[in-house]
Backbone as ProteinMPNN parsed JSONL, in Angstrom:
{"seq_chain_A": "MNANNTSNGNTPNSDHFHSGYDTPPPIRNEYDVLSCALHQHGYWPDHSLIILTATDDTLGPSLRVNLPDEPCSHSERADFLHETFTKLPTHHNGEILTRFYAIIIDGDNTVRQRQLNPDTAQLAAIEEIQQDVDTQIPINAWLHLLHDPRIVSELRCEDVIYAGGASIWALNPEQQALTLLAPIEEIRHSSYYTWLTRHGDTIADTAQH", "coords_chain_A": {"N_chain_A": [[1.731, 18.989, -6.896], [1.685, 17.374, -3.761], [-0.109, 15.0, -3.996], [0.074, 12.72, -4.876], [-1.714, 9.39, -6.087], [-3.001, 9.661, -3.577], [-4.604, 7.917, -1.305], [-8.202, 7.362, -0.928], [-9.358, 7.96, 2.216], [-12.27, 8.365, 2.711], [-15.864, 7.972, 2.707], [-17.677, 10.104, 0.902], [-20.975, 11.879, 1.367], [-21.903, 9.823, 2.505], [-24.521, 8.725, 2.301], [-25.827, 8.076, 0.234], [-24.03, 5.604, -0.125], [-23.765, 2.553, -1.059], [-23.725, -0.89, -1.337], [-22.595, -1.395, -4.376], [-21.165, 0.064, -4.842], [-17.521, 0.162, -6.43], [-14.127, -0.106, -6.521], [-12.907, 3.565, -5.275], [-11.03, 5.587, -7.554], [-7.404, 6.954, -6.888], [-6.826, 10.04, -5.398], [-4.836, 12.274, -7.306], [-4.916, 14.442, -8.521], [-5.369, 18.289, -8.576], [-7.687, 18.794, -9.051], [-8.535, 16.646, -8.322], [-8.588, 16.564, -5.242], [-10.641, 18.635, -4.806], [-12.572, 18.337, -6.217], [-13.608, 16.075, -3.82], [-13.471, 17.113, -1.71], [-15.903, 18.803, -1.603], [-17.45, 17.001, -2.211], [-17.527, 15.403, 0.194], [-19.228, 17.624, 1.602], [-21.697, 17.505, -0.002], [-22.465, 20.288, -1.872], [-22.043, 22.987, -3.765], [-20.338, 24.939, -1.447], [-20.919, 28.254, -0.343], [-18.694, 31.892, -0.314], [-15.933, 30.55, 1.208], [-14.476, 28.248, 3.751], [-12.893, 25.279, 3.09], [-11.193, 22.599, 5.199], [-9.329, 20.204, 4.609], [-8.357, 16.904, 5.616], [-5.65, 14.449, 6.358], [-4.069, 11.935, 6.602], [-0.742, 10.047, 6.636], [-1.357, 8.831, 4.59], [-3.957, 8.204, 3.08], [-7.034, 10.332, 2.487], [-8.745, 12.599, 4.841], [-11.379, 12.752, 7.432], [-13.514, 16.165, 6.814], [-13.474, 19.769, 7.341], [-15.925, 23.419, 7.195], [-15.975, 26.295, 7.106], [-17.375, 29.8, 7.346], [-15.787, 32.114, 5.455], [-13.797, 34.819, 6.947], [-15.044, 38.353, 6.669], [-13.582, 40.748, 4.381], [-11.801, 43.759, 4.648], [-9.294, 42.329, 6.914], [-6.73, 41.534, 8.624], [-3.668, 40.944, 9.371], [-3.587, 38.984, 12.006], [-6.099, 38.95, 12.978], [-6.674, 36.952, 10.798], [-5.139, 35.348, 12.038], [-6.037, 34.704, 14.09], [-8.381, 33.341, 13.504], [-7.263, 31.218, 11.729], [-6.469, 29.594, 13.821], [-8.012, 29.014, 15.37], [-9.888, 27.189, 13.793], [-8.101, 25.289, 13.406], [-7.844, 23.384, 15.71], [-10.545, 23.031, 15.676], [-10.344, 20.41, 14.355], [-10.006, 17.042, 14.612], [-7.798, 15.052, 15.083], [-7.407, 11.973, 14.813], [-8.203, 9.257, 12.353], [-9.837, 7.203, 11.235], [-8.28, 5.146, 13.073], [-5.331, 6.041, 12.769], [-3.36, 8.853, 12.479], [-4.047, 11.898, 11.997], [-2.062, 13.718, 10.418], [-1.413, 15.995, 7.68], [-2.825, 18.619, 6.009], [-4.809, 19.972, 3.317], [-6.215, 23.005, 2.328], [-8.803, 24.234, 0.595], [-10.675, 27.182, -0.702], [-13.787, 28.238, -1.462], [-14.96, 30.498, -3.267], [-16.643, 34.046, -5.058], [-18.1, 33.842, -7.853], [-21.474, 32.094, -7.984], [-23.379, 31.869, -10.173], [-22.029, 32.327, -11.889], [-20.425, 30.192, -11.805], [-22.013, 27.676, -11.967], [-23.226, 27.718, -13.923], [-21.476, 27.803, -15.901], [-20.506, 24.618, -15.143], [-22.432, 23.219, -15.787], [-22.905, 21.173, -18.615], [-24.686, 21.986, -21.029], [-25.19, 24.883, -21.228], [-22.713, 26.047, -21.235], [-19.987, 28.297, -21.636], [-17.631, 30.264, -23.155], [-15.925, 32.368, -20.482], [-16.664, 35.458, -20.127], [-14.65, 38.235, -19.611], [-14.583, 39.994, -17.781], [-15.438, 38.251, -15.887], [-13.714, 36.519, -15.455], [-11.201, 38.607, -14.358], [-13.049, 39.435, -12.191], [-11.978, 36.683, -10.462], [-10.263, 36.991, -10.469], [-9.261, 39.156, -8.795], [-10.731, 38.397, -6.622], [-8.977, 36.611, -5.687], [-7.051, 37.459, -5.005], [-6.11, 38.844, -2.269], [-6.647, 36.611, -1.295], [-4.156, 35.737, -0.923], [-3.087, 36.564, 0.689], [-3.325, 34.792, 3.239], [-1.371, 32.642, 3.237], [0.672, 32.405, 4.384], [0.186, 31.642, 6.197], [-0.948, 29.355, 6.333], [1.197, 27.688, 6.765], [2.318, 27.396, 8.548], [3.8, 26.204, 11.485], [2.405, 26.31, 14.08], [-0.191, 27.668, 14.19], [-1.611, 25.984, 12.439], [-1.866, 23.471, 14.111], [0.526, 22.24, 14.098], [0.14, 20.424, 11.635], [0.782, 19.702, 8.338], [0.847, 21.741, 5.418], [-0.4, 20.807, 2.073], [-1.334, 21.875, 0.024], [-2.779, 24.179, -1.219], [-6.274, 25.589, -3.026], [-7.811, 27.328, -4.986], [-11.192, 27.69, -6.095], [-12.955, 29.76, -7.706], [-16.016, 31.928, -9.491], [-15.624, 31.398, -11.903], [-13.056, 29.999, -12.227], [-10.667, 27.872, -11.37], [-7.46, 28.206, -9.004], [-4.723, 27.241, -7.937], [-1.877, 26.83, -5.363], [1.01, 28.042, -6.402], [4.442, 26.319, -5.396], [6.779, 27.529, -5.638], [6.675, 30.466, -6.061], [5.111, 31.137, -4.127], [2.568, 31.988, -3.981], [-0.612, 32.064, -5.349], [-1.295, 30.858, -8.394], [-3.106, 30.737, -11.411], [-5.143, 28.395, -12.819], [-6.929, 26.47, -14.292], [-9.43, 26.515, -16.377], [-13.526, 26.692, -14.413], [-15.009, 24.524, -15.384], [-12.882, 22.357, -15.403], [-13.096, 20.44, -13.255], [-15.304, 18.504, -14.352], [-13.628, 16.505, -15.329], [-12.288, 15.371, -13.461], [-10.958, 12.624, -11.997], [-12.002, 11.482, -9.697], [-14.082, 13.007, -9.571], [-15.414, 12.276, -11.782], [-15.665, 9.352, -11.274], [-17.582, 9.409, -8.868], [-20.586, 10.881, -9.952], [-20.853, 8.907, -12.002], [-21.731, 6.531, -9.917], [-23.984, 8.157, -9.116], [-23.841, 10.487, -7.711], [-23.771, 13.339, -6.361], [-23.011, 17.041, -7.01], [-24.644, 19.933, -4.957], [-26.2, 22.305, -6.558], [-26.326, 24.495, -4.183], [-26.234, 24.727, -0.599], [-28.726, 25.122, -0.179], [-30.389, 23.12, -2.186]], "CA_chain_A": [[0.944, 19.378, -5.31], [1.812, 16.369, -2.869], [-1.316, 13.869, -3.857], [0.345, 11.115, -5.956], [-1.75, 7.762, -6.048], [-3.352, 9.709, -2.292], [-6.115, 6.786, -0.871], [-9.127, 8.476, -0.488], [-10.405, 7.439, 3.214], [-13.599, 8.4, 2.577], [-17.101, 7.509, 1.457], [-18.543, 10.739, 1.021], [-21.931, 11.8, 1.091], [-21.959, 8.373, 2.481], [-26.215, 8.039, 2.467], [-25.891, 7.54, -1.236], [-23.325, 4.278, -0.507], [-24.502, 1.148, -1.173], [-23.087, -1.895, -1.678], [-22.453, -1.862, -5.877], [-19.838, 0.826, -5.447], [-16.455, -0.399, -7.074], [-13.089, 1.373, -6.036], [-12.759, 4.997, -5.677], [-9.709, 5.835, -8.026], [-6.676, 7.746, -5.834], [-6.169, 11.401, -5.644], [-4.408, 12.157, -8.448], [-4.247, 16.235, -8.729], [-5.899, 19.449, -7.451], [-9.218, 18.559, -8.961], [-9.731, 15.191, -7.058], [-8.576, 16.928, -3.827], [-11.159, 19.854, -4.781], [-13.733, 17.377, -5.812], [-12.976, 14.822, -3.041], [-14.026, 17.879, -0.662], [-17.15, 19.122, -2.453], [-18.846, 15.572, -2.521], [-17.764, 15.24, 1.365], [-20.468, 18.04, 1.828], [-22.388, 17.398, -1.163], [-22.617, 20.92, -1.845], [-20.732, 23.768, -3.341], [-20.622, 25.876, -0.666], [-20.697, 29.982, -0.699], [-16.922, 32.746, 0.69], [-16.098, 29.473, 2.99], [-13.115, 27.697, 3.742], [-12.062, 24.151, 3.882], [-9.692, 21.994, 5.881], [-9.38, 19.057, 4.214], [-7.363, 16.552, 6.582], [-5.213, 13.888, 5.66], [-3.02, 10.84, 7.198], [0.007, 10.301, 5.872], [-1.53, 7.739, 3.305], [-5.314, 8.735, 3.275], [-7.571, 11.266, 2.951], [-9.707, 12.253, 6.037], [-12.915, 14.312, 6.843], [-13.26, 17.496, 6.028], [-14.35, 21.027, 7.638], [-16.078, 23.911, 6.1], [-16.055, 27.563, 7.886], [-17.292, 30.895, 6.439], [-14.174, 32.992, 5.83], [-14.021, 36.629, 7.601], [-15.129, 39.104, 5.738], [-12.62, 41.562, 4.212], [-10.911, 43.631, 4.911], [-9.079, 41.708, 7.981], [-5.878, 42.019, 9.528], [-3.212, 39.701, 10.064], [-4.099, 38.933, 14.002], [-7.616, 38.209, 12.801], [-6.821, 35.903, 9.958], [-4.187, 34.276, 12.472], [-6.527, 34.149, 15.282], [-9.439, 32.281, 13.148], [-7.133, 30.106, 11.4], [-5.994, 28.468, 15.041], [-9.619, 28.404, 16.158], [-10.449, 26.837, 12.911], [-7.844, 23.953, 13.34], [-8.801, 23.365, 17.567], [-12.342, 22.346, 16.253], [-10.383, 19.564, 13.598], [-10.034, 15.438, 14.452], [-6.59, 14.355, 15.28], [-7.002, 10.72, 14.061], [-9.197, 8.931, 11.562], [-9.893, 5.669, 11.243], [-7.143, 4.804, 14.222], [-4.375, 6.954, 11.742], [-2.982, 9.65, 12.862], [-3.519, 12.785, 10.927], [-0.371, 13.819, 9.881], [-1.475, 16.774, 7.125], [-4.284, 19.132, 4.734], [-5.784, 20.468, 2.171], [-6.64, 24.17, 2.438], [-10.099, 24.842, -0.203], [-11.525, 28.347, -0.87], [-14.707, 28.705, -2.565], [-15.68, 32.024, -3.168], [-16.445, 34.211, -6.396], [-19.957, 34.028, -8.593], [-21.939, 30.903, -8.208], [-24.457, 32.427, -10.92], [-21.797, 31.881, -13.335], [-19.924, 28.687, -11.738], [-22.941, 26.626, -12.901], [-23.523, 27.912, -15.503], [-20.049, 26.609, -16.524], [-20.59, 23.521, -14.811], [-23.884, 22.327, -17.351], [-22.417, 21.604, -20.278], [-25.679, 22.639, -21.603], [-24.77, 25.781, -21.121], [-21.357, 26.277, -20.497], [-19.494, 28.752, -22.506], [-15.892, 31.114, -23.027], [-15.83, 33.001, -19.58], [-15.905, 37.222, -20.136], [-13.425, 38.77, -19.308], [-15.307, 40.391, -16.397], [-16.093, 36.991, -14.905], [-12.664, 36.05, -14.784], [-11.576, 39.15, -13.371], [-13.526, 39.278, -10.313], [-11.544, 35.253, -9.928], [-8.514, 37.426, -10.089], [-9.751, 40.243, -8.008], [-11.029, 37.798, -5.666], [-7.398, 35.635, -5.323], [-5.875, 38.364, -4.633], [-6.726, 38.894, -0.299], [-5.981, 34.657, -0.555], [-2.567, 35.416, -0.769], [-2.615, 37.1, 2.916], [-3.958, 33.982, 4.337], [-0.741, 31.565, 2.589], [2.116, 31.901, 5.125], [-0.52, 31.615, 7.791], [-1.261, 28.126, 6.621], [2.358, 27.165, 6.386], [3.195, 28.12, 9.93], [2.841, 25.186, 12.05], [2.11, 26.947, 15.147], [-1.105, 28.128, 13.52], [-2.581, 25.008, 11.85], [-1.562, 22.541, 14.738], [1.677, 20.902, 13.91], [0.265, 19.716, 9.848], [2.002, 19.967, 7.223], [-0.131, 22.405, 4.542], [-0.274, 19.802, 1.029], [-1.451, 23.057, -1.124], [-3.697, 25.465, -1.28], [-7.127, 25.433, -3.941], [-8.614, 28.357, -5.353], [-11.941, 28.025, -6.905], [-14.205, 30.98, -7.995], [-16.537, 31.542, -10.598], [-14.922, 30.995, -13.658], [-11.533, 29.293, -12.923], [-9.812, 26.96, -10.528], [-5.86, 28.414, -8.819], [-3.709, 26.493, -6.645], [-0.654, 26.877, -5.319], [2.543, 27.763, -7.158], [5.613, 26.724, -4.73], [8.297, 28.174, -5.971], [6.433, 31.55, -6.464], [4.576, 31.126, -2.88], [1.135, 32.775, -4.861], [-1.991, 31.163, -5.985], [-1.41, 31.04, -9.961], [-4.414, 30.388, -12.725], [-4.845, 26.646, -13.589], [-7.838, 25.929, -15.123], [-11.248, 27.021, -15.989], [-13.935, 25.839, -12.962], [-15.373, 23.463, -15.515], [-12.027, 21.427, -15.326], [-13.45, 19.804, -12.591], [-15.595, 17.718, -14.563], [-12.539, 15.524, -15.907], [-11.541, 14.384, -12.08], [-11.046, 10.812, -12.402], [-12.598, 10.896, -8.329], [-15.725, 13.215, -9.907], [-16.38, 11.62, -12.547], [-16.505, 7.924, -10.559], [-18.688, 9.552, -7.987], [-20.804, 11.261, -10.319], [-21.37, 7.176, -12.146], [-22.84, 6.731, -8.821], [-25.274, 9.034, -8.346], [-23.654, 10.882, -5.763], [-23.296, 14.534, -7.69], [-22.959, 18.478, -5.734], [-25.873, 20.236, -5.607], [-25.244, 23.927, -6.722], [-26.285, 25.437, -3.314], [-26.659, 24.218, 0.391], [-30.352, 24.65, 0.073], [-31.011, 22.188, -3.222]], "C_chain_A": [[1.55, 18.156, -5.39], [0.017, 15.283, -2.593], [-1.589, 12.469, -4.808], [-0.209, 10.245, -5.667], [-2.104, 8.158, -4.057], [-4.896, 8.715, -2.111], [-6.935, 7.987, -0.154], [-10.348, 7.721, 0.816], [-11.203, 7.442, 3.45], [-14.729, 8.013, 1.938], [-17.877, 8.956, 1.479], [-19.819, 10.795, 0.588], [-22.334, 9.76, 1.29], [-24.006, 7.457, 2.63], [-26.567, 7.477, 0.946], [-24.986, 6.337, -1.293], [-24.056, 2.896, -0.252], [-23.285, 0.308, -1.658], [-22.0, -2.123, -3.728], [-21.71, -1.009, -6.132], [-18.579, -0.02, -5.256], [-15.893, 0.474, -6.34], [-13.377, 2.144, -6.223], [-11.37, 4.952, -6.299], [-8.856, 6.527, -7.446], [-6.969, 9.019, -6.352], [-5.615, 11.246, -6.022], [-3.586, 13.66, -7.992], [-5.193, 17.203, -7.85], [-7.353, 19.639, -7.781], [-9.971, 17.734, -8.49], [-9.579, 15.549, -5.741], [-10.026, 17.91, -3.895], [-12.951, 18.965, -5.235], [-14.208, 16.236, -4.806], [-13.99, 15.853, -1.477], [-15.483, 18.96, -0.623], [-17.815, 17.876, -2.201], [-18.679, 15.451, -1.076], [-19.339, 15.952, 1.996], [-21.102, 18.176, 0.896], [-23.649, 19.225, -1.884], [-22.111, 21.856, -2.75], [-21.014, 25.722, -2.469], [-20.721, 27.178, -1.174], [-19.319, 31.325, 0.403], [-16.744, 31.44, 2.376], [-14.3, 28.917, 2.75], [-13.485, 25.946, 4.543], [-11.381, 23.345, 4.168], [-9.769, 20.223, 5.269], [-8.833, 17.947, 4.742], [-7.115, 15.109, 5.701], [-4.563, 13.09, 6.431], [-1.698, 10.685, 6.131], [-0.41, 8.804, 4.41], [-2.742, 7.626, 2.794], [-6.416, 10.063, 3.303], [-8.419, 11.192, 4.436], [-11.164, 13.254, 5.721], [-11.852, 15.498, 6.797], [-13.932, 18.731, 7.193], [-14.174, 22.17, 7.434], [-16.702, 25.092, 7.206], [-16.506, 28.577, 6.905], [-16.074, 31.787, 6.93], [-14.884, 34.443, 6.167], [-14.691, 37.431, 6.444], [-13.523, 39.842, 5.705], [-13.461, 43.044, 4.575], [-10.475, 42.892, 6.53], [-7.863, 41.527, 7.741], [-5.021, 40.514, 9.57], [-2.751, 38.863, 11.55], [-4.857, 38.5, 13.521], [-7.283, 37.567, 11.826], [-6.122, 34.853, 11.0], [-5.095, 33.608, 13.149], [-7.64, 32.556, 14.56], [-9.299, 31.706, 12.489], [-7.158, 29.194, 12.749], [-7.239, 28.505, 14.994], [-10.16, 27.378, 15.088], [-10.037, 25.127, 12.867], [-8.097, 23.189, 14.542], [-9.69, 23.026, 17.035], [-11.371, 20.823, 14.822], [-9.85, 17.819, 14.382], [-8.304, 15.664, 14.337], [-6.191, 12.972, 15.079], [-8.156, 10.204, 13.43], [-9.257, 7.874, 10.667], [-8.764, 5.192, 11.965], [-5.661, 5.706, 13.323], [-3.97, 8.192, 12.299], [-3.054, 11.154, 12.055], [-2.854, 14.15, 10.809], [-0.559, 15.873, 9.029], [-3.22, 17.617, 6.198], [-4.33, 19.966, 3.399], [-6.676, 21.57, 2.837], [-7.94, 24.067, 0.997], [-10.52, 25.742, -0.045], [-12.208, 28.738, -1.53], [-15.644, 30.147, -2.453], [-15.782, 32.477, -5.004], [-18.329, 33.606, -6.704], [-20.283, 32.471, -8.718], [-22.941, 30.834, -9.0], [-23.438, 31.367, -12.445], [-20.376, 30.215, -12.994], [-20.961, 27.749, -12.483], [-23.327, 26.184, -13.735], [-22.436, 27.32, -16.452], [-19.812, 25.166, -16.567], [-21.641, 22.973, -15.367], [-22.793, 22.047, -18.378], [-23.227, 21.693, -21.458], [-25.508, 24.472, -21.762], [-23.801, 26.916, -20.441], [-21.08, 27.332, -21.742], [-18.459, 29.756, -22.312], [-16.483, 32.168, -21.627], [-15.594, 34.104, -20.28], [-15.168, 36.923, -19.112], [-13.611, 39.589, -17.715], [-14.657, 39.162, -15.39], [-14.76, 36.44, -14.676], [-11.368, 37.396, -13.959], [-12.188, 39.648, -12.268], [-12.838, 38.001, -9.718], [-10.224, 36.064, -9.553], [-8.712, 38.656, -9.075], [-10.079, 39.432, -6.187], [-10.114, 37.203, -4.767], [-6.757, 36.594, -4.377], [-5.542, 38.721, -2.694], [-6.5, 37.785, -0.308], [-4.84, 34.434, 0.012], [-1.903, 35.755, 0.143], [-2.407, 35.694, 3.38], [-2.3, 32.581, 4.023], [0.454, 31.302, 3.328], [1.949, 31.392, 6.062], [-0.394, 29.692, 7.812], [-0.478, 26.458, 6.382], [2.824, 27.32, 7.863], [2.31, 26.611, 10.971], [2.01, 25.365, 13.508], [0.427, 27.228, 15.446], [-2.043, 27.455, 13.261], [-2.05, 23.658, 12.958], [-1.043, 21.296, 14.354], [1.151, 20.401, 12.239], [0.438, 20.215, 9.343], [0.144, 20.451, 5.919], [0.418, 21.232, 2.777], [-0.635, 20.94, 0.131], [-2.906, 23.475, -1.021], [-5.148, 25.344, -2.773], [-8.17, 26.135, -3.658], [-10.047, 27.776, -5.868], [-13.462, 29.173, -6.359], [-15.066, 30.716, -8.883], [-16.352, 31.082, -11.865], [-13.508, 30.092, -13.739], [-11.176, 28.711, -11.328], [-8.502, 27.648, -10.325], [-5.674, 27.617, -7.658], [-2.424, 26.757, -6.377], [0.55, 26.846, -6.406], [3.868, 28.092, -5.618], [6.504, 27.806, -4.539], [7.568, 29.887, -6.012], [5.567, 31.891, -4.182], [3.463, 32.051, -3.055], [0.63, 31.831, -5.091], [-1.793, 31.415, -7.354], [-2.981, 29.956, -10.733], [-3.912, 28.772, -12.774], [-5.336, 25.829, -14.244], [-8.84, 26.28, -15.329], [-11.909, 25.948, -14.527], [-14.335, 24.495, -13.763], [-14.869, 21.818, -15.673], [-12.323, 20.545, -14.359], [-14.125, 18.176, -12.45], [-14.443, 16.879, -14.988], [-11.757, 14.855, -14.819], [-11.877, 13.662, -12.166], [-11.942, 10.2, -10.829], [-14.211, 11.237, -8.85], [-16.863, 12.505, -10.546], [-16.907, 9.65, -12.032], [-17.233, 8.569, -9.079], [-20.674, 10.399, -8.519], [-22.145, 10.074, -11.245], [-22.426, 6.921, -11.125], [-24.28, 6.98, -8.24], [-25.17, 10.406, -7.616], [-23.187, 12.445, -6.881], [-24.01, 16.079, -6.097], [-23.798, 18.74, -6.356], [-25.515, 21.782, -5.402], [-25.549, 24.806, -5.633], [-26.613, 24.152, -1.754], [-28.386, 23.788, 0.763], [-30.803, 23.78, -0.545], [-30.804, 20.921, -1.623]], "O_chain_A": [[1.946, 17.668, -6.448], [-0.652, 15.01, -1.596], [-2.488, 11.726, -5.201], [0.408, 9.68, -4.764], [-1.697, 7.36, -3.212], [-5.962, 8.871, -2.706], [-6.688, 8.919, 0.611], [-11.468, 7.232, 0.671], [-11.538, 6.716, 4.385], [-14.712, 7.723, 0.742], [-18.865, 8.917, 2.213], [-20.153, 10.078, -0.355], [-22.788, 8.887, 0.551], [-24.455, 6.34, 2.886], [-27.408, 6.629, 0.646], [-24.962, 5.816, -2.409], [-24.743, 2.466, 0.674], [-22.234, 0.676, -2.181], [-21.042, -2.842, -4.012], [-21.322, -0.876, -7.293], [-18.424, -0.76, -4.284], [-16.384, 1.41, -5.71], [-14.139, 2.257, -7.183], [-10.505, 4.333, -5.68], [-9.607, 7.434, -7.089], [-7.312, 9.196, -7.521], [-5.116, 10.147, -5.783], [-2.498, 13.958, -7.499], [-5.646, 16.955, -6.732], [-8.13, 20.348, -7.141], [-11.176, 17.68, -8.244], [-10.317, 14.985, -4.933], [-10.593, 17.904, -2.802], [-14.047, 19.05, -4.682], [-15.193, 15.552, -5.087], [-14.788, 15.435, -0.638], [-15.872, 19.679, 0.297], [-19.013, 17.986, -1.939], [-19.817, 15.345, -0.619], [-20.249, 15.35, 2.566], [-21.242, 19.387, 0.72], [-24.843, 19.314, -2.173], [-20.936, 21.513, -2.615], [-21.479, 26.835, -2.712], [-20.624, 27.335, -2.391], [-19.273, 31.41, 1.63], [-17.071, 31.387, 3.562], [-13.394, 29.14, 1.947], [-13.94, 25.536, 5.611], [-10.602, 23.109, 3.244], [-10.383, 19.297, 5.799], [-8.504, 17.542, 3.627], [-7.829, 14.658, 4.805], [-4.331, 13.771, 7.43], [-1.704, 11.156, 4.994], [0.304, 8.162, 3.64], [-2.76, 6.823, 1.861], [-6.468, 10.718, 4.344], [-8.7, 10.159, 5.044], [-11.699, 13.908, 4.826], [-10.651, 15.766, 6.769], [-14.929, 18.406, 7.838], [-13.029, 22.616, 7.365], [-17.649, 24.885, 7.964], [-16.178, 28.431, 5.727], [-15.587, 32.077, 8.023], [-15.952, 34.964, 5.845], [-14.775, 36.943, 5.317], [-12.604, 39.685, 6.508], [-14.628, 43.409, 4.712], [-11.384, 42.919, 7.36], [-7.629, 41.309, 6.552], [-5.476, 39.382, 9.731], [-1.699, 38.312, 11.872], [-4.648, 37.296, 13.373], [-8.454, 37.205, 11.71], [-6.413, 33.66, 10.918], [-5.233, 32.386, 13.102], [-7.671, 31.372, 14.896], [-10.287, 31.167, 11.99], [-7.813, 28.152, 12.756], [-7.61, 27.614, 14.229], [-10.996, 26.611, 15.567], [-10.733, 24.15, 12.589], [-8.687, 22.135, 14.301], [-10.281, 22.338, 17.868], [-12.316, 20.184, 14.36], [-8.671, 18.04, 14.658], [-7.76, 16.41, 13.522], [-5.011, 12.626, 15.115], [-9.224, 10.629, 13.87], [-8.767, 7.771, 9.542], [-8.036, 4.63, 11.146], [-4.832, 5.672, 14.233], [-5.029, 8.552, 12.813], [-2.019, 11.508, 11.49], [-3.187, 15.302, 11.09], [-0.03, 16.837, 9.582], [-4.316, 17.109, 5.963], [-3.399, 20.455, 2.759], [-7.589, 21.336, 3.629], [-7.283, 23.451, 0.157], [-11.114, 25.677, 1.031], [-11.831, 29.569, -2.357], [-16.596, 30.566, -1.794], [-15.343, 31.815, -5.944], [-19.265, 33.191, -6.02], [-19.585, 31.696, -9.372], [-23.652, 29.843, -8.829], [-23.703, 30.512, -13.29], [-19.742, 29.536, -13.802], [-20.664, 27.155, -13.52], [-23.655, 25.114, -14.247], [-22.544, 26.595, -17.441], [-19.237, 24.529, -17.449], [-21.514, 21.751, -15.299], [-21.949, 22.847, -18.785], [-22.811, 21.555, -22.609], [-25.938, 25.003, -22.786], [-23.885, 27.904, -19.711], [-21.801, 27.284, -22.739], [-18.386, 30.166, -21.154], [-17.551, 32.742, -21.841], [-14.616, 34.139, -21.027], [-15.005, 36.06, -18.248], [-12.795, 39.649, -16.796], [-13.779, 39.165, -14.527], [-14.634, 35.832, -13.613], [-10.706, 36.99, -13.004], [-11.579, 40.339, -11.451], [-12.94, 37.945, -8.493], [-9.413, 35.856, -8.651], [-7.612, 38.88, -8.569], [-9.759, 39.81, -5.06], [-10.206, 37.166, -3.54], [-6.146, 36.456, -3.317], [-4.389, 38.724, -2.262], [-6.004, 37.456, 0.77], [-4.431, 33.634, 0.854], [-0.743, 35.538, 0.493], [-1.329, 35.414, 3.904], [-2.338, 31.596, 4.761], [1.185, 30.331, 3.132], [2.749, 30.817, 6.8], [0.0, 28.949, 8.712], [-0.784, 25.291, 6.137], [4.043, 27.333, 8.034], [1.159, 26.204, 11.129], [1.124, 24.602, 13.894], [-0.132, 27.077, 16.533], [-3.193, 27.782, 13.552], [-1.823, 22.657, 12.277], [-1.453, 20.14, 14.246], [2.1, 19.928, 11.612], [0.37, 21.429, 9.538], [-0.939, 19.9, 5.721], [1.612, 21.036, 2.551], [0.087, 20.829, -0.861], [-3.922, 22.851, -0.714], [-4.597, 24.815, -3.739], [-9.056, 26.022, -2.811], [-9.582, 26.724, -6.305], [-14.302, 29.319, -5.471], [-15.178, 29.555, -9.276], [-17.055, 30.43, -12.637], [-12.972, 29.626, -14.744], [-11.524, 29.289, -10.298], [-8.019, 27.89, -11.431], [-6.39, 27.438, -6.673], [-1.743, 26.947, -7.385], [0.921, 25.88, -7.073], [4.174, 29.135, -5.039], [6.813, 28.61, -3.66], [8.54, 30.64, -5.959], [5.729, 32.822, -3.392], [3.394, 32.964, -2.232], [1.183, 30.731, -5.096], [-2.251, 32.53, -7.604], [-3.515, 28.874, -10.488], [-2.817, 28.211, -12.768], [-4.847, 24.816, -14.743], [-9.488, 26.47, -14.3], [-11.369, 25.043, -13.891], [-14.15, 23.42, -13.193], [-15.467, 20.76, -15.868], [-11.672, 19.521, -14.565], [-13.994, 17.257, -11.641], [-15.017, 15.9, -14.512], [-10.853, 14.039, -14.999], [-13.072, 13.509, -12.42], [-12.394, 9.064, -10.678], [-15.195, 10.501, -8.766], [-18.05, 12.231, -10.368], [-17.913, 8.986, -12.285], [-17.274, 7.734, -8.175], [-21.649, 10.455, -7.77], [-23.375, 10.111, -11.29], [-23.64, 7.027, -11.298], [-25.133, 6.486, -7.502], [-26.028, 11.141, -7.128], [-22.461, 12.462, -7.875], [-24.742, 16.133, -5.109], [-24.11, 18.418, -7.503], [-24.855, 22.332, -4.521], [-25.172, 25.962, -5.818], [-27.088, 23.023, -1.88], [-28.99, 22.926, 1.401], [-31.73, 23.218, 0.039], [-31.162, 19.747, -1.715]]}, "name": "protein", "num_of_chains": 1, "seq": "MNANNTSNGNTPNSDHFHSGYDTPPPIRNEYDVLSCALHQHGYWPDHSLIILTATDDTLGPSLRVNLPDEPCSHSERADFLHETFTKLPTHHNGEILTRFYAIIIDGDNTVRQRQLNPDTAQLAAIEEIQQDVDTQIPINAWLHLLHDPRIVSELRCEDVIYAGGASIWALNPEQQALTLLAPIEEIRHSSYYTWLTRHGDTIADTAQH"}
């Protein structure tokens, strides 16, 4: 993915921000991008698409929307994305937003929260991994639309990341398909995730927390 040493131009969960924060680490990989998007919203959403915007040098604000229910036609997907991207700002801190990361959150959140807790994490069952596999299959139908400049307001798609119940997937540019990246708990090893949690900025299990 093209995120090496991208500056994080935001202060996620700004209510938690205080002058004691040291400088955040740069965004280097999919785990950092996923962490940034989740911390901006403060919780793990369900059946959601998050568009995390960026300028040429820094990450910008993000927008979360509910995914449409499947089955979904090609034209319905295109219309949904076009409407979503028209809601995005065009500038951030005086700079033009030129690109974005698409993050899809779906799958079994009960499994996800179990795996994210070091005290309850265990080897994911085959059935739990298979559910993520089955869920990501229709997501592949969105990939070419997310790279169509007519649909995404001329912004450049840097990566597509899917966080399921037990696993994290990311776009393989050569195959133009999502491929398995790592278990969901790998997000805890993100330097950005670690930096935020060290300062007490956590991600709630659900929107109700």
